[in-house]
Coordinates of C-alpha atoms in Angstrom, one line a residue:
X1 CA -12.4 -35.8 -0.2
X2 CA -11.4 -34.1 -3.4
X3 CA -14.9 -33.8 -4.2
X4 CA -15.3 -31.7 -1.1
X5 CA -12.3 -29.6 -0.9
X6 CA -13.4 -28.4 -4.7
X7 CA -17.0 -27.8 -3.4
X8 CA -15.5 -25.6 -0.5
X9 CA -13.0 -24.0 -2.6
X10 CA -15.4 -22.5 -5.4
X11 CA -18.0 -21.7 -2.6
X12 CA -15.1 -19.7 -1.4
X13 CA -14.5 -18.0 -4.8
X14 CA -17.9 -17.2 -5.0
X15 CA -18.3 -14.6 -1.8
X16 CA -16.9 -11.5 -3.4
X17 CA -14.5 -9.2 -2.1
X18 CA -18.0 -6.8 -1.9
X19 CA -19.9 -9.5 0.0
X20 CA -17.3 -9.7 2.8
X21 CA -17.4 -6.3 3.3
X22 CA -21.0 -5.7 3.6
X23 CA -20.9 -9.0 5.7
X24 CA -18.8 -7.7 8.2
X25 CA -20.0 -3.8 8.2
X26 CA -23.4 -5.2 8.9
X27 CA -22.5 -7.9 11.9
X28 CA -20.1 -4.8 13.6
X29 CA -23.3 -2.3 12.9
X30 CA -25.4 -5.0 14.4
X31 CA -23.7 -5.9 16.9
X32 CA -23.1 -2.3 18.0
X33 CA -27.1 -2.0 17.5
X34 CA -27.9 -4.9 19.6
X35 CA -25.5 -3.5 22.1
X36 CA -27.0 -0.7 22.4
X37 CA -30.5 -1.7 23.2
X38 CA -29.5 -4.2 25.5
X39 CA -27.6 -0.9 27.4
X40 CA -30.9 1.3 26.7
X41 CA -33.0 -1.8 28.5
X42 CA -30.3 -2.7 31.6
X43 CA -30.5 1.4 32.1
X44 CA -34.2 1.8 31.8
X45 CA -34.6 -1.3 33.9
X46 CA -32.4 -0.2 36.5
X47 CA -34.3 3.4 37.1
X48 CA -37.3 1.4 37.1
X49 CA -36.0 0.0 40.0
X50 CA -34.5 2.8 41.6
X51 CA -37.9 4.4 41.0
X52 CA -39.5 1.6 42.8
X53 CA -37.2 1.7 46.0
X54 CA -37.8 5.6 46.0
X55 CA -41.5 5.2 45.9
X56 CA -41.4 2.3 48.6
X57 CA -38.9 4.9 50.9
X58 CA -41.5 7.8 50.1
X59 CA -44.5 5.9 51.1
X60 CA -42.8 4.9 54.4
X61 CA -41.6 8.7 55.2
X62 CA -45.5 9.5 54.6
X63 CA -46.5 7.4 57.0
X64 CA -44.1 8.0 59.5
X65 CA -45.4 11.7 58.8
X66 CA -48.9 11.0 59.3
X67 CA -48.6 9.0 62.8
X68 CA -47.0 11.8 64.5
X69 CA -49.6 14.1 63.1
X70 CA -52.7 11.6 62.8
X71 CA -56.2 13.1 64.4
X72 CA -59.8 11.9 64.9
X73 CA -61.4 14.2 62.8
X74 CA -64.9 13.9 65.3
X75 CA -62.5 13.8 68.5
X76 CA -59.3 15.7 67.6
X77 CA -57.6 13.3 69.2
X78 CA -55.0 11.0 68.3
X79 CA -56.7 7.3 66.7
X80 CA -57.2 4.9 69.7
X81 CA -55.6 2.3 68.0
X82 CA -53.5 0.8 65.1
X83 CA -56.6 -0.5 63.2
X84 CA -57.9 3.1 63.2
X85 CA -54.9 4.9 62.7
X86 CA -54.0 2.7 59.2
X87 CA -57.7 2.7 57.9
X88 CA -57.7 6.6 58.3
X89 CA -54.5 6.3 56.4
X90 CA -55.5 4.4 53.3
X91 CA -58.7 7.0 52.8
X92 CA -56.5 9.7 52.9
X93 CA -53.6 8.2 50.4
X94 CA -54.5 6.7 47.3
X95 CA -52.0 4.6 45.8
X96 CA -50.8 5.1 42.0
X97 CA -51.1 3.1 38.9
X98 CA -49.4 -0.2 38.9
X99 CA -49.5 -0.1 43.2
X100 CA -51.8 -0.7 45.9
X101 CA -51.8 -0.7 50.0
X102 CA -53.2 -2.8 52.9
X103 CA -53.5 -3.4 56.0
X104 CA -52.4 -6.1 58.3
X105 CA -53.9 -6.7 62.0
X106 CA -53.1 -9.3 64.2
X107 CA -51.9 -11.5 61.3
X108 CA -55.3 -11.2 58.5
X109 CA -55.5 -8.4 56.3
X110 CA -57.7 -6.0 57.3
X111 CA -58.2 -3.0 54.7
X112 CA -56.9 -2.0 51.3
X113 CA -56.9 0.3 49.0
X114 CA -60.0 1.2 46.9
X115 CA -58.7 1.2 44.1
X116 CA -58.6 -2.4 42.3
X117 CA -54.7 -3.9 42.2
X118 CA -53.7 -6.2 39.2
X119 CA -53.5 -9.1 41.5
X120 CA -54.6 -9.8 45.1
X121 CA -52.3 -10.1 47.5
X122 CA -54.1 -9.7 50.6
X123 CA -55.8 -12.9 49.8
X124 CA -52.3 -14.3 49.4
X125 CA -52.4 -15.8 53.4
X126 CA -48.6 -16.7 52.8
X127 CA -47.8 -13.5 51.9
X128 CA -50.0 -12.0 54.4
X129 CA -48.3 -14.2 57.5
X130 CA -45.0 -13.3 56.4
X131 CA -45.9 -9.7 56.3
X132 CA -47.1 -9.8 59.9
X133 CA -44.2 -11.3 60.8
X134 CA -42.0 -8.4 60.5
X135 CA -41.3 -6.2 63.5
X136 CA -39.3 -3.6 62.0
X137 CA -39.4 -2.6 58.0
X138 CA -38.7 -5.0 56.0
X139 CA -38.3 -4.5 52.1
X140 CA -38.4 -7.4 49.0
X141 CA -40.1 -9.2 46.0
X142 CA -42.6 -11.7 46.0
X143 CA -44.4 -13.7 43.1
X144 CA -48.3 -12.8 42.4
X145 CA -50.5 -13.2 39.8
X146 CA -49.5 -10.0 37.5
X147 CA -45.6 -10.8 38.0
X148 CA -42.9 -10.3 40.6
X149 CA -43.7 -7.3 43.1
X150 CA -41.4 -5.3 44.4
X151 CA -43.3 -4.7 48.2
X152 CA -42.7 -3.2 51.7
X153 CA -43.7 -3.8 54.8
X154 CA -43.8 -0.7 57.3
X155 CA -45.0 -2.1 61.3
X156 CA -46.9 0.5 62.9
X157 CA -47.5 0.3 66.9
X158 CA -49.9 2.4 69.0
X159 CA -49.4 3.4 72.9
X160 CA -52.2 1.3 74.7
X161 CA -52.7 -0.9 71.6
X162 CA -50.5 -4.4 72.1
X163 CA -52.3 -6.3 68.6
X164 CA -49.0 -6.1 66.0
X165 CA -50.2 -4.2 62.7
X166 CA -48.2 -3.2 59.8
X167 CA -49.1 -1.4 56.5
X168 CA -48.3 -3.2 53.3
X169 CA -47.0 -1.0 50.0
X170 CA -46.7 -3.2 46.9
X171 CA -45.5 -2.2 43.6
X172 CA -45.9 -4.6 40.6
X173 CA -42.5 -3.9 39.2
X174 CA -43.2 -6.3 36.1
X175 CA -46.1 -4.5 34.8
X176 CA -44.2 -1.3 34.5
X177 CA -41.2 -3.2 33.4
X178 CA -43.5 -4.2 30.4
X179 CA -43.1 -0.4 29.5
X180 CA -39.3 -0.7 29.3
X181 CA -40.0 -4.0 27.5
X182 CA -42.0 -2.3 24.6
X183 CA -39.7 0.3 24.6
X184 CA -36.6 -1.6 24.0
X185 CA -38.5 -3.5 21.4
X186 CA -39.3 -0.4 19.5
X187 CA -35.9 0.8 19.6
X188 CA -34.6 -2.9 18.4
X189 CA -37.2 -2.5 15.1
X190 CA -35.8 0.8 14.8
X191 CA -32.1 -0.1 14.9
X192 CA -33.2 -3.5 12.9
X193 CA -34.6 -0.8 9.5
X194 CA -31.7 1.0 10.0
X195 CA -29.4 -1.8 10.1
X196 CA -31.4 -2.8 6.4
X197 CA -31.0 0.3 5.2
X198 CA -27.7 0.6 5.9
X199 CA -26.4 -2.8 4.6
X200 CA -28.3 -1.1 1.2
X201 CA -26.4 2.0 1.0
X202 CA -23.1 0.0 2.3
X203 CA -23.6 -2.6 -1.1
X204 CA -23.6 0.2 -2.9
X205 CA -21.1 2.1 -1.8
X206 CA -18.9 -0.9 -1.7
X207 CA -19.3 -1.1 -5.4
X208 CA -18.4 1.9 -6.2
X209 CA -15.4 2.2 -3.9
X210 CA -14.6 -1.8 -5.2
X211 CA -15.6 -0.4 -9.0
X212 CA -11.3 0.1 -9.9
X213 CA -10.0 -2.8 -8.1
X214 CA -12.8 -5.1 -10.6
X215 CA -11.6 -3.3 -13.4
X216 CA -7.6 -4.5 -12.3
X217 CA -9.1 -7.7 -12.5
X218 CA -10.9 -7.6 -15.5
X219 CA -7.7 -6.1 -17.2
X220 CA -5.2 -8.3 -15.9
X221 CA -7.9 -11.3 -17.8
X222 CA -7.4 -9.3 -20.9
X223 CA -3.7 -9.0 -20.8
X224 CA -1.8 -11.8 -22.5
X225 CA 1.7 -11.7 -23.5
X226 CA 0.9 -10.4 -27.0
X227 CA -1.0 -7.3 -25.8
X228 CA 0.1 -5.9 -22.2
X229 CA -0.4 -2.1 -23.9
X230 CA -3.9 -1.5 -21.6
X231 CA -3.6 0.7 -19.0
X232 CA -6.1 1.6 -16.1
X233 CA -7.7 5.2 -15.6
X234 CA -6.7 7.0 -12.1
X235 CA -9.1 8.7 -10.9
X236 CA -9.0 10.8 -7.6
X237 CA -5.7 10.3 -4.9
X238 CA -7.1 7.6 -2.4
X239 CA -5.9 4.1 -1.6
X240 CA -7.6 2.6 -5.3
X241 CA -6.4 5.6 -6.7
X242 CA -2.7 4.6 -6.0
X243 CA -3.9 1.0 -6.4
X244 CA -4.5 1.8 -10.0
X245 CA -1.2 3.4 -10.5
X246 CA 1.0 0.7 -9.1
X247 CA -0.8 -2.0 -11.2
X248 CA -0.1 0.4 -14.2
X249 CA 3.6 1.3 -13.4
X250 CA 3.7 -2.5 -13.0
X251 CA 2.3 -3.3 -16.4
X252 CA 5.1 -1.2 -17.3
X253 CA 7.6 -3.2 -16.2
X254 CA 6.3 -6.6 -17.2
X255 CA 5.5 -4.8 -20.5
X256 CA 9.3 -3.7 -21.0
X257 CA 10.4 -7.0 -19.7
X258 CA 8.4 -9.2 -22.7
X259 CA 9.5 -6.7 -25.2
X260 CA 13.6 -7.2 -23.7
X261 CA 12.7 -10.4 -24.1
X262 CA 11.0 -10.5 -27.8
X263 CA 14.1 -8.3 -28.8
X264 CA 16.6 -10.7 -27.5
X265 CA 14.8 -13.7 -29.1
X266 CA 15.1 -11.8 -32.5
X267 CA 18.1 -10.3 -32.1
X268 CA 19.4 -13.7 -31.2
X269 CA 18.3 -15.7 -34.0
X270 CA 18.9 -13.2 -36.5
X271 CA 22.4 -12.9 -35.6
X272 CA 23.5 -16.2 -34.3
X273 CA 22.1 -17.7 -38.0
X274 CA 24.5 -16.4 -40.0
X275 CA 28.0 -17.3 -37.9
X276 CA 26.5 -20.7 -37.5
X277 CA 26.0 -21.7 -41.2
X278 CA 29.6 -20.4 -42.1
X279 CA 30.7 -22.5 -39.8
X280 CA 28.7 -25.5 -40.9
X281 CA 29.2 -24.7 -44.3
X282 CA 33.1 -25.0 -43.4
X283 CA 32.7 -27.9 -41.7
X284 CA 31.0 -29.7 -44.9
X285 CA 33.4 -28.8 -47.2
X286 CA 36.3 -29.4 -45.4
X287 CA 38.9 -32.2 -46.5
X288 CA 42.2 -33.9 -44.7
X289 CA 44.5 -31.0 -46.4
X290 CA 46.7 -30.2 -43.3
X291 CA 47.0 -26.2 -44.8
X292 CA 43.3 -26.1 -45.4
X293 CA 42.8 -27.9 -42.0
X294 CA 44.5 -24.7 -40.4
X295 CA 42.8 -22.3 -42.7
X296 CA 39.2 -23.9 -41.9
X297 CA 40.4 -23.8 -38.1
X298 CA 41.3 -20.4 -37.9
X299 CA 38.1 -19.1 -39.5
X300 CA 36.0 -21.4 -37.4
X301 CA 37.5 -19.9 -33.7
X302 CA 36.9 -16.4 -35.7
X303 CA 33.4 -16.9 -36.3
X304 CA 33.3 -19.0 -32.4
X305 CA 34.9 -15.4 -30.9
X306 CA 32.3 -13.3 -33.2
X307 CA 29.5 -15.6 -31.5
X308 CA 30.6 -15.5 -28.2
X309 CA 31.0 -11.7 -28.3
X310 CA 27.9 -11.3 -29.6
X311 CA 26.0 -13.6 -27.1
X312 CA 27.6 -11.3 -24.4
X313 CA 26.6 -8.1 -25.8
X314 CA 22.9 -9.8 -25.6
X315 CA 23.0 -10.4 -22.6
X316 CA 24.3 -7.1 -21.2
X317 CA 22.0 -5.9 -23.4
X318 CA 19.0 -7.7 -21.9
X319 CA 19.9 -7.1 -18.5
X320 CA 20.2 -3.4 -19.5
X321 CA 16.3 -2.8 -18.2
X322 CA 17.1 -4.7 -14.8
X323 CA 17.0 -2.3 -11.7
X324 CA 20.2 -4.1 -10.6
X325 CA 22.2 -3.1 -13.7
X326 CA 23.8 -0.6 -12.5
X327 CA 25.6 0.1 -9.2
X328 CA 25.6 3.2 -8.5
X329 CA 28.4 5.1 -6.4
X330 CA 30.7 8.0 -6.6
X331 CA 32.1 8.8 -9.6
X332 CA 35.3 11.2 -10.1
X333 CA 34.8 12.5 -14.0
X334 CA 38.4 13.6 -13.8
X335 CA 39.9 10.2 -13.4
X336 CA 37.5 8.7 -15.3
X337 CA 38.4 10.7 -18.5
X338 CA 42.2 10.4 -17.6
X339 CA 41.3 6.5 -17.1
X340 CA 40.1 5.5 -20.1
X341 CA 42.2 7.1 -22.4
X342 CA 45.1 5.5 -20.4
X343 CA 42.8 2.2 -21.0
X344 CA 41.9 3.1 -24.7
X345 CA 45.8 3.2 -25.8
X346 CA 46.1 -0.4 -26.4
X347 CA 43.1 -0.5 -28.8
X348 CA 45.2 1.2 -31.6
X349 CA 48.3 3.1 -33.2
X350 CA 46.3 6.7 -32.8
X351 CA 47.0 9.8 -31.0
X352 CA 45.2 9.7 -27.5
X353 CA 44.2 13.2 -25.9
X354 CA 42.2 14.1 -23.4
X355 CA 40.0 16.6 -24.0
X356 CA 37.9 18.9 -21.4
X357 CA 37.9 17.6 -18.0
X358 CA 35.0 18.2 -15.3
X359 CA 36.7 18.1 -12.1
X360 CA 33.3 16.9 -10.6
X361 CA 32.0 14.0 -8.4
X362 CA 28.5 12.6 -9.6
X363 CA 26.6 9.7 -9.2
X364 CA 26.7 6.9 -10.9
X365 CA 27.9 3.4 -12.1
X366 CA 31.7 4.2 -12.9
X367 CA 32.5 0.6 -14.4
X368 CA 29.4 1.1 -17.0
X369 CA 30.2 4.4 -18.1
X370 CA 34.2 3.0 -18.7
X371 CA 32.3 0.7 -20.7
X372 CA 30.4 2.8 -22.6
X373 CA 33.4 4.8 -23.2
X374 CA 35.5 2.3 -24.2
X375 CA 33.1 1.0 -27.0
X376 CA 33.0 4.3 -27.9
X377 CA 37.0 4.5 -28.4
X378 CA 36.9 1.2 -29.7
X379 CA 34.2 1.8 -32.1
X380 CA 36.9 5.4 -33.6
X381 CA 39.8 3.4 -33.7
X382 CA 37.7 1.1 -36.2
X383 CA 36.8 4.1 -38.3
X384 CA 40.3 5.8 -38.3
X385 CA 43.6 5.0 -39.6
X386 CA 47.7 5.4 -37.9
X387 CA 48.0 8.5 -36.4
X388 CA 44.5 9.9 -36.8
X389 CA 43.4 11.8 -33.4
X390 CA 41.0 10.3 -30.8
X391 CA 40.2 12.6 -28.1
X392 CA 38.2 11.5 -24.7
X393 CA 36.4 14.7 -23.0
X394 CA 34.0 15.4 -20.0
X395 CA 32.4 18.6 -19.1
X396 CA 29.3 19.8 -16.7
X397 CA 27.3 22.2 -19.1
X398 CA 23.6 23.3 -17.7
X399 CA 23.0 20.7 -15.6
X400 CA 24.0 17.9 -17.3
X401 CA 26.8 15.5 -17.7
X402 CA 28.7 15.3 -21.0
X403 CA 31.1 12.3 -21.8
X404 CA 32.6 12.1 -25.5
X405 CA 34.9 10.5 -27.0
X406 CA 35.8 12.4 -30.7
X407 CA 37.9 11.2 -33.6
X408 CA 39.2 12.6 -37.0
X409 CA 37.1 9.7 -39.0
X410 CA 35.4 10.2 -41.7
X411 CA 32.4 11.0 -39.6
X412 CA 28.5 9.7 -39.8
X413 CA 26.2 10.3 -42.5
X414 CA 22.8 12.7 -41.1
X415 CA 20.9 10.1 -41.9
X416 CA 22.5 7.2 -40.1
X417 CA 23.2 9.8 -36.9
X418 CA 19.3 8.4 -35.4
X419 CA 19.8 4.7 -36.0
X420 CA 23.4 4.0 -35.7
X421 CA 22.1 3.4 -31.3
X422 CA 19.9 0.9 -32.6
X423 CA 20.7 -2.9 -32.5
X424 CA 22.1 -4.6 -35.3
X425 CA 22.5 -1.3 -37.5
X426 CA 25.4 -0.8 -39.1
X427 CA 26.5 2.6 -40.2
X428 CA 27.7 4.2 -43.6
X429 CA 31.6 5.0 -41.7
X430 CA 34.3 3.3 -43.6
X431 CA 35.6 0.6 -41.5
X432 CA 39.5 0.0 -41.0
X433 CA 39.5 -3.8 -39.9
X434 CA 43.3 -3.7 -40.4
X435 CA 43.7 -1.8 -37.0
X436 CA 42.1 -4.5 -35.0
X437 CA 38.8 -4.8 -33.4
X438 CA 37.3 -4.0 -30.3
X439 CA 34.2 -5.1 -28.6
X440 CA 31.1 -5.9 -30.6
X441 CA 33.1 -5.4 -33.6
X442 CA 30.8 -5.9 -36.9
X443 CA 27.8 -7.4 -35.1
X444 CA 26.3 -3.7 -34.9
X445 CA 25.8 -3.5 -31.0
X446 CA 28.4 -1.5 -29.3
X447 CA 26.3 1.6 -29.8
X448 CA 23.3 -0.2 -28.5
X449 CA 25.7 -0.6 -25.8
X450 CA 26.2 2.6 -25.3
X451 CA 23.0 3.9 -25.6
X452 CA 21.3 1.3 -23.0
X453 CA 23.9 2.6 -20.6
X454 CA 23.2 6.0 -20.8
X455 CA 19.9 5.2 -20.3
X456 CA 20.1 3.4 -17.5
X457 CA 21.7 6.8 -16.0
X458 CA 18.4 8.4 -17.4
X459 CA 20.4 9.6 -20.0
X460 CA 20.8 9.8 -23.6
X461 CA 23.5 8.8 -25.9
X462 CA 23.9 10.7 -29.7
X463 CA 26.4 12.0 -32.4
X464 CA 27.6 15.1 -33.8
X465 CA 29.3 16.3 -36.7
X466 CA 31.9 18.6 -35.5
X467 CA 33.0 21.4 -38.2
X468 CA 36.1 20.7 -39.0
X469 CA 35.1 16.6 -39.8
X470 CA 35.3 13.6 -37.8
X471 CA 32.3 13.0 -35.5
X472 CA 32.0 13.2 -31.6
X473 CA 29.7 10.0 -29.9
X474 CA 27.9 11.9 -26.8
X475 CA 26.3 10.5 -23.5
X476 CA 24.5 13.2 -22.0
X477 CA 23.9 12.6 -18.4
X478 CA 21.3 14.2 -15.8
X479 CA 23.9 16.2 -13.3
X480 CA 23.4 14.0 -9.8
X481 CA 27.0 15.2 -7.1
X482 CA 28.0 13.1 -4.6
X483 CA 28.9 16.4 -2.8
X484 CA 29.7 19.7 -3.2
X485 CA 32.6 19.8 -6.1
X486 CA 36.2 20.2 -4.4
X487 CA 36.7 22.7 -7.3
X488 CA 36.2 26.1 -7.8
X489 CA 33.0 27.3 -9.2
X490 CA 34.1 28.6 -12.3
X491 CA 36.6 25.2 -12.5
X492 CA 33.4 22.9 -12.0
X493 CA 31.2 23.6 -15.0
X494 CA 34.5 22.6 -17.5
X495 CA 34.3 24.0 -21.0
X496 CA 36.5 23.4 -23.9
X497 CA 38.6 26.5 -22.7
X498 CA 39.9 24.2 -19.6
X499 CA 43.0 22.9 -19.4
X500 CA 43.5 19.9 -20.9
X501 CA 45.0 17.3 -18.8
X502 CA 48.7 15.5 -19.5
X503 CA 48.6 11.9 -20.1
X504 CA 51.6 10.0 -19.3
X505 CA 52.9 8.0 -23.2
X506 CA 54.3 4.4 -22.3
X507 CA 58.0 6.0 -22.5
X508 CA 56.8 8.8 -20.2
X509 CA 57.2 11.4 -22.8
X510 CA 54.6 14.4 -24.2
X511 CA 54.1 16.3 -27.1
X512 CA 52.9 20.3 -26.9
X513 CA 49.2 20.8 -26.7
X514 CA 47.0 20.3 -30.0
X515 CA 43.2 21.8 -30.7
X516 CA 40.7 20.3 -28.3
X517 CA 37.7 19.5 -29.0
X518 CA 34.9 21.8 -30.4
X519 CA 37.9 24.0 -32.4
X520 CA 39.1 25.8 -29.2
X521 CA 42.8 25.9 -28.5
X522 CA 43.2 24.4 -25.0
X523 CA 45.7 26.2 -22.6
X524 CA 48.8 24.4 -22.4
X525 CA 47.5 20.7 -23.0
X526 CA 48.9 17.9 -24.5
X527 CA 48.6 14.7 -25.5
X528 CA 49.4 11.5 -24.9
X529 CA 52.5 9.4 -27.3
X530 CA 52.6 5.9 -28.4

């Protein structure tokens, strides 16, 4: 039983996609062939008949014709009798090809036709009794010797003559159906070359239209997990055409996916290594001293928290190429500015502003871009000291989206400013553990963070340098509104000249306004007071 489902199987496998298609483009062609010849023969056959009946109808009108005209040609009279009358008719009318006439007197054939018929049927006597039979005309097909006969039989009476006499008209309908018959059989030979010729141009045709879909096939065999960098050519804008592209925007994704994957695997071990032998290491060399005990403890949930905040960077960070990352909705720039500094407060002793405002609804994930925004603030509280300034900003500028969050730091050195968004990379900023830590803090991700997020928004994330020191962390955003802005025109593209919104301190107090960012004095901002 196996033995035969394998058989059946790989005979399967072996009728190509190009097979099955000529297959069936030849059995509809033929069929549709065949279908037509066996109309062309039913119609051909079916005047034949007609023609038949009309010739049979014809013949009896003529005669009809003749006896009411009918003459001696010695006398000038009318014939004296049937016998006469239907022997002056048959050498007057000669029949056509594939017919012949005779006459029947007093039940025997009398005369025919000169010329000679295909077959005899006034030597038929059964044929011959049932024509003198009839007393009125009687039409219908009889067997002879050259085939079925279509015939008719046309009585014929004489005043003064009482012997019954009838004339005969025969037509051998099969003969001149062999006609149609050769006809349909040339027609079939025909059709049957064409069909040939046409399964020909069809094989080829199908390998040239089924020429991109063997060459997904052939490239998909080539592609492993180590090399999915091959790509297939489009050519044209037709079904394989688009065929082609979907396999290659799909290679992109799988291609993207194995590299998340390679990254994370890396990333991973790299990282997790070193938290794990410090902790092992500990563990070795620890004794039964109650203050070392505590000591070893404390560093050992340290290095526990470091992992575990690490392991769920990863993961975000994996999940960063997912189409379900982000969930996109309206998102109010205003109150997300005004939010996360009110968030940010509790990450550090600094002095929280908000910058520019965009008073602007977009689209886009508003819990992911709080995120980003709070590694961002977490990241400047790390690299700032008490009572340095930390300023959170929007603004609509050409189009795009700008989030930032800016500090008085001691800024980023130009040459870390395009690797500081990578993973793992720590840059040259002096660090200020004393302050506390935020998310990610010393495993080098939150920027990675950051950047995947902005992304994901089919944005970008970077750092400036502004002139007066510190740095400024950027995500530049495509501009997508929800709706028209419920601010004016002017109000909707926000620039550092904007007002600069108040931000309630824990004791509900302010201070006067202070520089915004970029080194333009904002109109009657202020900021908020720990």
């Amino acid at each position: 039983m196996t033995m035969m489902t394998t058989t059946t199987m790989t005979a399967e496998v072996r009728v190509t996609a190009r097979a099955r298609i000529v297959g069936w483009m030849l059995l509809l062609v033929g069929l549709a062939l065949a279908g037509s010849v066996a109309v062309t023969w039913s119609v051909l056959s079916a005047r034949l008949d007609d023609r038949v009946d009309g010739e049979l109808t014809h013949e009896a009108s003529k005669l009809r014709s003749y006896a009411r005209n009918a003459e001696d040609p010695a006398t000038g009279r009318p014939p004296a009798n049937a016998s006469e009358l239907l022997t002056d008719y048959l050498v007057r009318n000669l029949p056509d090809d594939y017919e012949t006439f005779f006459s029947v007197v007093d039940g025997r054939a009398e005369r025919r036709s000169a010329q000679q018929p295909p077959a005899r049927l006034d030597r038929d006597a059964a044929f011959v009794a049932r024509a003198a039979r009839a007393r009125t005309p009687a039409y219908g097909t009889a067997p002879s010797a050259a085939g079925e006969v279509r015939y008719a039989v046309l009585p014929v009476r004489v005043a003064g003559d009482r012997r019954q006499a009838a004339l005969v008209v025969v037509q051998f309908r099969d003969i001149q159906r062999a006609e149609v018959t050769e006809t349909s059989q040339v027609l079939g030979f025909t059709a049957f070359g064409a069909l040939a010729v046409a399964g020909l141009v069809g094989w080829l045709i199908a390998g040239r239209v089924l020429a991109p879909i063997r060459l997904v096939r052939q490239t998909a065999d080539q592609i492993g997990e180590s090399d999915l960098t091959r790509r297939l050519v489009v050519r044209g804008n037709d079904d394989v055409a688009a065929l082609a592209s979907t396999f290659n925007r799909m290679l992109d994704r799988l291609e993207s996916a194995f590299a998340a994957q390679r990254r994370f695997l890396d990333d991973a071990g790299h990282e997790l290594r070193t938290p794990i032998t410090v902790i092992r290491g500990h563990l070795e060399l620890m004794d039964d001293d109650p203050a070392e005990l505590e000591e070893t403890r404390a560093l050992l949930m340290a290095e526990l928290d470091r992992m575990n905040r690490m392991v769920t960077d990863l993961i975000m960070l994996a999940k960063a190429d997912r189409p379900d990352f982000l969930t996109v909705g309206e998102v109010d720039l205003a109150d997300l500015t005004v939010d996360v500094v009110a968030k940010a407060r509790g990450l550090g002793d600094r002095r929280w502003r908000v910058g520019a405002v965009a008073e602007v609804r977009v689209l886009g994930d508003a819990q992911r871009l709080t995120q980003a925004l709070m590694q961002l603030a977490a990241n400047a509280v790390r690299h700032t000291g008490d009572g340095d300034m930390i300023e959170v900003g929007s603004a609509v500028r050409d189009g795009t989206v700008l989030l930032w969050v800016r500090d008085t730091g001691p800024g980023v050195a130009p040459h870390d400013a395009g690797r500081i968004f990578e993973r793992f990379v720590r840059g040259g900023r002096e660090t200020r553990p004393a302050d506390g830590a935020g998310p990610g803090d010393g495993a080098g991700l939150g920027l990675a963070i950051v950047a995947s997020i902005a992304r994901a928004h089919d944005g970008t994330a970077y750092v400036e340098s502004p002139p007066d020191g510190g740095a400024r962390f950027v995500l530049a955003l495509p501009l997508r509104p929800a709706f028209v802005p419920w601010a004016d025109d002017a109000d909707a593209d926000t620039d550092a000249d904007a007002g600069t919104v108040v931000v309630p301190s824990p004791a509900g107090e302010t201070r006067p306004g202070v520089e915004a960012s970029g080194g333009v004095e904002a109109s009657g901002g202020v900021e908020a007071a720990r």
